[in-house]
Amino acid sequence: MNAPTTTANDDLFAYPQDRTCPWQPSPGYQDLGRQGPLHRVRLWDGRWIWMVTGHSQARRLLADPRMSADRSRDDFPAVLPRLDAPIFKPIAIIGFDPPVHDVHRRLLAPDFSLKQVRAMRPHVEELARRLVADMLRAGPPVDLVEAYALPIPSMVISELLGVPYDDHEFFEAKTVGLLQAKSAEDAERAGRELWDYLDGLITRKEREPGGPGVLSRLASEVDEDGDLTREDLLRIALALLIGGHDTTSQMIALGVVTLLEHPGQLAALRADPGVLTAAVDELLRMVSITDVSGVRVATEDIEIDGEVIRAGDGVLVSSSMTNRDPEVFPRPYEFDVHRTRGGNAASGRQHLTFGFGIHQCLGQNLARMELEVAFSVLFEGIPDLRLGVPLEALPTRSGGTMQGVHTLPIEW
Ligand code: HEM
């Protein structure tokens, strides 16, 4: 793809760009969003790809079978240097097209159903209460990431998969190492260590069948000539372990920051617990924690809104900007926990934070439940919670797409 003809402000077209406020897209993306729904942006390796900021264009493209998610294709864009690591090519489910994608997704769908997630809720509530009690006992200041935001999703995904939580320090550190790596080499090193760990774990599960968790169940379904090879299982284990905790833990952390910085909205949530579900969706919309709803490559020429996306062009759908399309979300930059109750009852839930189409997040029921529990138990247990440092001093992640804070000092 060629560079755009107008290059008045070259930095405007660089991708990614850091946020200056934890819950708002970078000022550069906001400028792009004002100019229209489709843009050309330049990646770290000099490649130009499309960036989609319009909500309807994003839905059309993410639902289009001519858009491939296959990361093993030579023309698939690596939007960050770390995504050029061989370990990411391919990554299970999210990085496969049908029919393999659909087969693997069907194998996992029952473990992530609403019914399954509802059954897990009392246990997650108990866990969150225990963590709050521990924080109260320890006394302020506390790092909320370490004491609360990370342990909840990390314990939940370990139990669900059947990965020993005793190993959490190892897999949490390697996941961050993989997701925050500045180079393909660093990502590959962290990814391979996780791979070897999961390989050993699955070997143990094969020797002792009938153990707890999804990985034990799948280990008994491995068939080298069928739908699930051992390598598939390892790739699935890696994808679920990585996808299952960093996203949700950082969403808890930045969700707490957003609520604390909007005391009126937090008060509205406290006054009416019936607002909780809508508030979680509004936080998901505002924070857009992954910043991206999906990356694809076009396999054929696609005409959309007067533009032609050529076969071989990379396409990145920006969740933070499509979630601020004024056609769908009135007053898009405002945080309003009552949004779903407003004029357009459905608008608050139309955010693309969990993606759209066949790759829409498999863990979204689980993530929503964990977020509801995390916010309600925290603000009930520590009513006078506040940030331990000024907002500007929060150590935020930079240089990538996954948003977050390294630590979140809190007091009460
Ligand atoms: C706030 C938390 C989360 C966010 C914002 C999030 C976001 C996303 C997004 C945007 C996609 C679509 C990517 C694409 O189309 O290329 C996705 C897919 C996926 N997510 Fe999540 N996710 C979250 C939590 C989870 C959790 C807890 C799990 C559980 C293991 C999970 C597992 C997956 C999987 C397996 C896919 C691939 C689905 C497919 O390709 O069919 N996610 N997620």
Coordinates of C-alpha atoms and ligand atoms in Angstrom, one line a residue:
M1 CA 0.0 0.0 0.0
N2 CA 1.2 3.5 -0.8
A3 CA 1.6 6.4 1.6
P4 CA -1.3 8.9 1.7
T5 CA -0.8 11.9 -0.6
T6 CA -1.4 14.4 2.2
T7 CA 1.5 14.2 4.6
A8 CA 1.2 17.6 6.3
N9 CA 1.7 16.0 9.7
D10 CA 3.8 12.9 9.4
D11 CA 3.4 11.9 13.1
L12 CA -0.3 11.8 12.7
F13 CA 0.1 8.7 10.6
A14 CA 2.4 6.8 12.9
Y15 CA 1.0 3.7 14.6
P16 CA 0.8 3.1 17.6
Q17 CA 0.6 6.4 19.5
D18 CA 0.6 6.6 23.3
R19 CA -2.3 7.9 25.2
T20 CA -2.0 11.1 27.3
C21 CA -5.1 10.2 29.4
P22 CA -5.6 6.5 30.5
W23 CA -9.2 6.3 29.3
Q24 CA -9.0 8.4 26.1
P25 CA -7.5 7.5 22.7
S26 CA -4.2 9.3 21.8
P27 CA -4.8 12.9 20.6
G28 CA -3.5 11.8 17.2
Y29 CA -6.1 9.1 16.8
Q30 CA -8.8 11.6 17.8
D31 CA -7.6 13.9 15.0
L32 CA -7.7 11.0 12.5
G33 CA -11.2 10.1 13.7
R34 CA -12.5 13.6 13.0
Q35 CA -11.3 13.3 9.4
G36 CA -13.3 10.2 8.4
P37 CA -13.8 6.5 9.0
L38 CA -10.8 5.0 7.0
H39 CA -7.1 6.1 7.2
R40 CA -3.7 5.0 6.2
V41 CA -1.1 4.6 9.0
R42 CA 2.6 3.8 9.1
L43 CA 3.9 0.9 11.2
W44 CA 7.3 0.5 12.9
D45 CA 8.7 -1.5 9.8
G46 CA 7.6 1.3 7.4
R47 CA 4.6 -0.6 6.1
W48 CA 1.4 1.4 5.5
I49 CA -1.9 -0.3 6.6
W50 CA -5.5 0.9 6.9
M51 CA -6.8 2.0 10.2
V52 CA -10.5 1.9 10.7
T53 CA -12.1 4.4 13.0
G54 CA -15.8 4.3 11.8
H55 CA -18.1 1.9 13.6
S56 CA -20.2 0.7 10.7
Q57 CA -17.1 0.3 8.4
A58 CA -15.4 -1.7 11.2
R59 CA -18.4 -4.1 11.6
R60 CA -18.6 -4.6 7.8
L61 CA -14.9 -5.4 7.5
L62 CA -14.7 -7.6 10.6
A63 CA -17.7 -9.6 9.3
D64 CA -16.2 -9.9 5.7
P65 CA -14.9 -13.4 4.8
R66 CA -12.4 -11.7 2.4
M67 CA -10.5 -10.4 5.5
S68 CA -8.1 -13.0 6.8
A69 CA -6.9 -13.4 10.4
D70 CA -4.2 -15.9 9.4
R71 CA -1.0 -14.7 11.0
S72 CA 1.1 -17.3 9.2
R73 CA 0.5 -15.5 5.9
D74 CA 3.6 -13.6 4.7
D75 CA 1.4 -10.5 4.0
F76 CA -0.2 -10.4 7.5
P77 CA 0.9 -7.1 9.1
A78 CA 2.9 -7.2 12.4
V79 CA 1.6 -4.1 14.0
L80 CA 4.3 -4.2 16.7
P81 CA 7.9 -5.6 16.5
R82 CA 7.0 -8.3 19.1
L83 CA 4.2 -9.6 16.8
D84 CA 6.9 -10.5 14.3
A85 CA 8.1 -13.3 16.6
P86 CA 7.6 -16.9 15.2
I87 CA 5.6 -17.8 18.4
F88 CA 2.8 -15.5 17.2
K89 CA 2.6 -17.2 13.8
P90 CA 0.2 -18.8 14.1
I91 CA -1.5 -18.2 17.5
A92 CA -4.5 -20.5 18.1
I93 CA -8.1 -19.5 17.3
I94 CA -7.6 -15.8 17.0
G95 CA -5.0 -16.3 14.2
F96 CA -6.8 -18.9 12.2
D97 CA -9.5 -18.6 9.5
P98 CA -12.3 -21.1 9.0
P99 CA -12.6 -24.1 8.9
V100 CA -9.8 -24.6 11.6
H101 CA -10.9 -21.6 13.6
D102 CA -14.5 -22.8 13.8
V103 CA -13.5 -26.3 14.8
H104 CA -11.3 -25.1 17.7
R105 CA -13.8 -22.5 18.8
R106 CA -16.6 -25.1 19.0
L107 CA -14.3 -27.3 21.1
L108 CA -14.0 -24.5 23.7
A109 CA -17.3 -22.7 23.5
P110 CA -19.1 -24.8 26.3
D111 CA -16.4 -23.8 28.9
F112 CA -17.0 -20.1 28.3
S113 CA -20.8 -20.1 28.0
L114 CA -23.0 -17.8 30.1
K115 CA -24.3 -20.8 32.1
Q116 CA -20.8 -21.9 33.0
V117 CA -19.7 -18.4 33.9
R118 CA -22.8 -17.8 36.1
A119 CA -21.9 -21.0 38.0
M120 CA -18.4 -19.6 38.7
R121 CA -19.6 -16.2 40.0
P122 CA -20.0 -17.1 43.8
H123 CA -16.5 -18.5 43.8
V124 CA -15.1 -15.4 42.2
E125 CA -17.0 -13.2 44.7
E126 CA -15.5 -15.1 47.6
L127 CA -12.1 -14.7 46.1
A128 CA -12.5 -10.9 45.6
R129 CA -13.8 -10.5 49.2
R130 CA -10.8 -12.4 50.5
L131 CA -8.4 -10.2 48.6
V132 CA -10.1 -7.0 49.9
A133 CA -9.8 -8.4 53.5
D134 CA -6.1 -9.0 52.9
M135 CA -5.6 -5.4 51.6
L136 CA -7.5 -4.0 54.6
R137 CA -5.4 -6.1 56.9
A138 CA -2.1 -5.0 55.2
G139 CA -3.2 -1.3 55.3
P140 CA -2.5 1.5 52.9
P141 CA -0.7 2.1 50.6
V142 CA -1.3 -1.0 48.4
D143 CA -0.5 -1.7 44.8
L144 CA -4.0 -2.6 43.5
V145 CA -2.5 -4.5 40.4
E146 CA -0.5 -6.9 42.6
A147 CA -3.0 -7.2 45.4
Y148 CA -6.3 -7.4 43.4
A149 CA -6.5 -6.6 39.7
L150 CA -4.1 -9.4 38.7
P151 CA -4.9 -12.2 41.2
I152 CA -8.6 -12.3 40.3
P153 CA -8.3 -13.1 36.5
S154 CA -5.1 -15.0 37.1
M155 CA -6.7 -17.4 39.6
V156 CA -9.8 -17.7 37.6
I157 CA -8.0 -18.6 34.4
S158 CA -5.7 -21.1 36.2
E159 CA -8.7 -22.9 37.7
L160 CA -10.6 -22.9 34.5
L161 CA -7.7 -24.3 32.5
G162 CA -6.3 -26.5 35.2
V163 CA -2.9 -24.6 35.4
P164 CA -1.5 -24.7 39.0
Y165 CA -1.9 -21.2 40.5
D166 CA 1.3 -21.9 42.5
D167 CA 3.1 -21.2 39.2
H168 CA 1.4 -17.8 38.8
E169 CA 4.5 -15.7 39.3
F170 CA 6.2 -17.5 36.4
F171 CA 3.3 -17.4 34.0
E172 CA 2.3 -13.8 34.8
A173 CA 5.9 -12.5 34.4
K174 CA 6.3 -14.4 31.1
T175 CA 2.9 -13.2 29.8
V176 CA 3.9 -9.6 30.5
G177 CA 7.3 -10.3 29.0
L178 CA 5.6 -11.6 25.8
L179 CA 2.9 -8.8 25.6
Q180 CA 5.2 -5.9 26.5
A181 CA 8.3 -7.1 24.6
K182 CA 9.9 -4.3 22.6
S183 CA 11.5 -6.8 20.1
A184 CA 10.5 -10.0 18.4
E185 CA 13.5 -11.7 20.0
D186 CA 12.4 -10.8 23.6
A187 CA 8.8 -11.9 22.8
E188 CA 10.0 -15.2 21.3
R189 CA 12.2 -15.9 24.4
A190 CA 9.3 -15.3 26.9
G191 CA 6.8 -17.2 24.6
R192 CA 9.1 -20.2 24.3
E193 CA 9.4 -20.4 28.1
L194 CA 5.7 -20.4 28.4
W195 CA 5.4 -23.0 25.6
D196 CA 7.9 -25.3 27.4
Y197 CA 6.0 -24.9 30.7
L198 CA 2.7 -25.7 29.1
D199 CA 4.2 -28.7 27.2
G200 CA 5.4 -30.2 30.5
L201 CA 2.0 -29.5 32.1
I202 CA 0.1 -31.2 29.2
T203 CA 2.5 -34.2 29.4
R204 CA 1.5 -34.6 33.1
K205 CA -2.2 -34.3 32.2
E206 CA -1.7 -37.0 29.5
R207 CA -0.1 -39.3 32.1
E208 CA -2.9 -38.7 34.7
P209 CA -6.1 -38.3 32.8
G210 CA -9.3 -37.1 34.5
G211 CA -7.7 -34.1 36.2
P212 CA -9.4 -30.7 36.6
G213 CA -9.8 -28.0 34.0
V214 CA -10.2 -27.5 30.2
L215 CA -6.7 -28.6 29.4
S216 CA -7.2 -32.0 31.0
R217 CA -10.4 -32.5 29.1
L218 CA -8.8 -31.5 25.8
A219 CA -5.7 -33.6 26.5
S220 CA -8.0 -36.6 26.4
E221 CA -9.4 -35.5 23.0
V222 CA -6.1 -35.1 21.2
D223 CA -6.0 -37.0 17.9
E224 CA -3.1 -36.5 15.5
D225 CA -5.3 -37.3 12.5
G226 CA -8.4 -35.5 13.7
D227 CA -9.5 -32.0 14.7
L228 CA -7.1 -31.5 17.6
T229 CA -3.4 -32.3 17.4
R230 CA -1.1 -32.0 20.4
E231 CA 0.5 -28.9 18.8
D232 CA -3.0 -27.4 18.4
L233 CA -3.7 -28.1 22.1
L234 CA -0.4 -26.4 23.1
R235 CA -1.2 -23.4 20.9
I236 CA -4.7 -23.2 22.4
A237 CA -3.3 -23.4 26.0
L238 CA -0.9 -20.6 25.2
A239 CA -3.6 -18.4 23.7
L240 CA -6.0 -18.9 26.6
L241 CA -3.4 -18.4 29.3
I242 CA -2.2 -15.2 27.7
G243 CA -5.6 -13.9 26.6
G244 CA -7.2 -14.8 29.9
H245 CA -5.6 -12.6 32.5
D246 CA -3.6 -9.6 31.3
T247 CA -6.5 -8.0 29.4
T248 CA -9.0 -8.4 32.3
S249 CA -6.5 -7.4 35.1
Q250 CA -5.6 -4.2 33.3
M251 CA -9.2 -3.5 32.6
I252 CA -9.9 -3.8 36.3
A253 CA -7.0 -1.4 37.1
L254 CA -7.9 1.3 34.5
G255 CA -11.6 0.8 35.3
V256 CA -10.9 1.7 38.9
V257 CA -8.8 4.8 37.8
T258 CA -11.6 5.9 35.5
L259 CA -14.3 5.6 38.2
L260 CA -12.1 7.4 40.8
E261 CA -11.5 10.2 38.4
H262 CA -15.3 10.6 37.8
P263 CA -16.7 10.8 41.4
G264 CA -20.2 11.6 40.2
Q265 CA -20.3 8.5 38.1
L266 CA -19.0 6.4 40.9
A267 CA -21.6 7.8 43.2
A268 CA -24.3 6.9 40.7
L269 CA -23.0 3.4 40.6
R270 CA -22.9 3.1 44.4
A271 CA -26.4 4.6 44.7
D272 CA -28.0 2.0 42.4
P273 CA -26.3 -1.4 42.1
G274 CA -28.7 -2.1 39.2
V275 CA -26.4 0.2 37.1
L276 CA -23.4 -2.2 37.5
T277 CA -23.9 -4.2 34.2
A278 CA -24.3 -1.0 32.2
A279 CA -21.4 0.7 34.0
V280 CA -19.1 -2.2 33.1
D281 CA -20.0 -1.9 29.4
E282 CA -19.4 1.8 29.6
L283 CA -16.0 1.2 31.2
L284 CA -15.2 -1.3 28.5
R285 CA -16.2 1.2 25.8
M286 CA -14.3 4.1 27.4
V287 CA -11.1 2.3 28.3
S288 CA -10.9 0.1 25.2
I289 CA -8.1 -1.8 26.9
T290 CA -6.6 -3.5 23.9
D291 CA -7.0 -0.4 21.7
V292 CA -7.6 -2.7 18.8
S293 CA -10.7 -4.8 17.9
G294 CA -8.8 -6.9 15.3
V295 CA -6.1 -6.9 12.7
R296 CA -6.6 -8.5 9.3
V297 CA -5.2 -8.8 5.7
A298 CA -7.5 -8.4 2.7
T299 CA -7.4 -11.5 0.4
E300 CA -9.3 -9.7 -2.4
D301 CA -10.0 -6.1 -3.4
I302 CA -12.8 -4.7 -1.2
E303 CA -14.7 -1.5 -2.0
I304 CA -15.9 0.4 1.0
D305 CA -17.2 3.9 1.3
G306 CA -15.4 5.1 -1.9
E307 CA -12.1 3.6 -1.0
V308 CA -10.6 0.3 -2.3
I309 CA -8.7 -1.9 0.1
R310 CA -6.5 -3.9 -2.2
A311 CA -5.7 -7.6 -1.8
G312 CA -2.7 -7.9 0.4
D313 CA -3.4 -4.6 2.3
G314 CA -3.3 -4.8 6.1
V315 CA -6.3 -3.5 8.1
L316 CA -6.4 -2.5 11.8
V317 CA -9.7 -1.8 13.5
S318 CA -9.3 0.7 16.3
S319 CA -11.5 -0.1 19.2
S320 CA -10.9 3.1 21.0
M321 CA -12.0 5.2 18.0
T322 CA -14.8 3.0 16.7
N323 CA -16.1 3.2 20.3
R324 CA -16.3 6.9 19.9
D325 CA -18.1 7.1 16.6
P326 CA -20.7 9.9 17.3
E327 CA -23.2 8.2 15.0
V328 CA -23.5 5.4 17.5
F329 CA -22.4 7.0 20.8
P330 CA -23.7 10.5 21.4
R331 CA -21.2 12.6 23.5
P332 CA -18.6 9.9 22.7
Y333 CA -15.8 11.2 24.9
E334 CA -18.0 11.4 28.0
F335 CA -18.1 8.7 30.6
D336 CA -21.7 8.0 31.4
V337 CA -22.7 4.9 33.4
H338 CA -26.3 5.5 32.4
R339 CA -25.5 5.4 28.7
T340 CA -27.4 2.2 28.0
R341 CA -30.5 3.7 29.7
G342 CA -30.4 6.8 27.5
G343 CA -32.3 7.6 24.3
N344 CA -30.8 4.7 22.3
A345 CA -31.1 1.9 24.8
A346 CA -28.7 -0.4 22.9
S347 CA -25.9 2.1 22.2
G348 CA -23.8 1.4 25.3
R349 CA -23.5 -2.2 24.4
Q350 CA -22.5 -1.7 20.8
H351 CA -18.9 -1.1 21.7
L352 CA -16.3 -3.1 19.8
T353 CA -14.0 -3.7 22.7
F354 CA -14.5 -7.5 22.4
G355 CA -14.3 -7.3 18.6
F356 CA -17.0 -8.3 16.1
G357 CA -17.7 -11.2 13.8
I358 CA -16.5 -14.8 14.1
H359 CA -13.5 -13.8 16.2
Q360 CA -15.5 -11.9 18.8
C361 CA -13.9 -12.5 22.2
L362 CA -14.5 -16.1 23.4
G363 CA -13.9 -14.9 27.0
Q364 CA -16.3 -12.0 27.1
N365 CA -18.9 -13.5 29.4
L366 CA -16.1 -14.4 31.8
A367 CA -14.4 -11.0 31.5
R368 CA -17.8 -9.2 32.1
M369 CA -18.5 -11.3 35.2
E370 CA -15.0 -10.8 36.6
L371 CA -15.3 -7.0 36.1
E372 CA -18.7 -6.8 37.7
V373 CA -17.5 -8.7 40.8
A374 CA -14.1 -6.8 41.0
F375 CA -15.7 -3.3 40.9
S376 CA -18.7 -4.1 43.2
V377 CA -16.7 -6.0 45.9
L378 CA -13.9 -3.4 45.9
F379 CA -16.0 -0.3 46.3
E380 CA -18.2 -2.0 48.8
G381 CA -15.3 -3.2 50.9
I382 CA -13.2 0.0 50.7
P383 CA -15.7 2.8 50.3
D384 CA -13.2 5.6 50.7
L385 CA -10.7 4.3 48.2
R386 CA -8.5 6.9 46.4
L387 CA -5.5 7.0 44.2
G388 CA -2.2 7.0 46.1
V389 CA -0.4 9.2 43.5
P390 CA -1.7 12.0 41.2
L391 CA -3.2 10.7 38.0
E392 CA -0.3 12.2 36.0
A393 CA 2.2 10.2 38.1
L394 CA 0.7 6.8 37.3
P395 CA 3.3 4.5 35.6
T396 CA 1.3 3.8 32.4
R397 CA 2.4 1.4 29.6
S398 CA 3.7 2.9 26.5
G399 CA 4.9 2.0 23.0
G400 CA 2.3 -0.7 22.4
T401 CA -1.4 -1.3 21.9
M402 CA -2.3 -3.1 25.2
Q403 CA -3.1 -0.3 27.6
G404 CA -2.4 -0.5 31.4
V405 CA -0.4 0.6 34.4
H406 CA 2.7 -1.1 35.8
T407 CA 1.5 -0.5 39.3
L408 CA -1.6 1.2 40.8
P409 CA -0.9 2.7 44.2
I410 CA -4.1 3.2 46.3
E411 CA -5.0 4.5 49.7
W412 CA -8.1 4.8 51.9
Ligands
HEM1 C1 -11.5 -7.2 29.2 C2 -11.0 -8.3 28.8 C3 -10.9 -8.7 27.3 C4 -10.8 -8.0 26.2 C5 -11.0 -6.5 26.1 C6 -10.7 -8.9 25.1 C7 -10.7 -8.5 23.7 C8 -10.7 -9.4 22.7 C9 -10.8 -9.0 21.3 C10 -10.9 -7.5 20.8 C11 -10.8 -10.1 20.5 C12 -11.0 -10.2 19.0 C13 -9.7 -10.1 18.3 C14 -9.8 -10.3 16.8 O1 -10.9 -10.3 16.2 O2 -8.7 -10.3 16.1 C15 -10.7 -11.2 21.4 C16 -10.7 -12.5 21.1 C17 -10.4 -13.6 21.9 N1 -10.4 -13.5 23.3 FE1 -10.6 -11.9 24.4 N2 -10.6 -10.2 25.6 C18 -10.7 -10.1 26.9 C19 -10.8 -11.2 27.8 C20 -10.6 -12.5 27.4 C21 -10.6 -13.6 28.4 C22 -10.8 -13.5 29.9 C23 -10.4 -14.7 27.6 C24 -10.3 -16.1 28.2 C25 -9.4 -16.9 27.9 C26 -10.2 -14.3 26.2 C27 -10.0 -15.1 25.1 C28 -10.1 -14.8 23.8 C29 -10.0 -15.7 22.7 C30 -9.7 -17.2 22.8 C31 -10.2 -14.9 21.5 C32 -10.2 -15.4 20.1 C33 -11.6 -15.7 19.6 C34 -11.7 -16.2 18.2 O3 -10.8 -15.9 17.4 O4 -12.7 -16.8 17.8 N3 -10.4 -12.9 26.1 N4 -10.6 -10.7 22.7

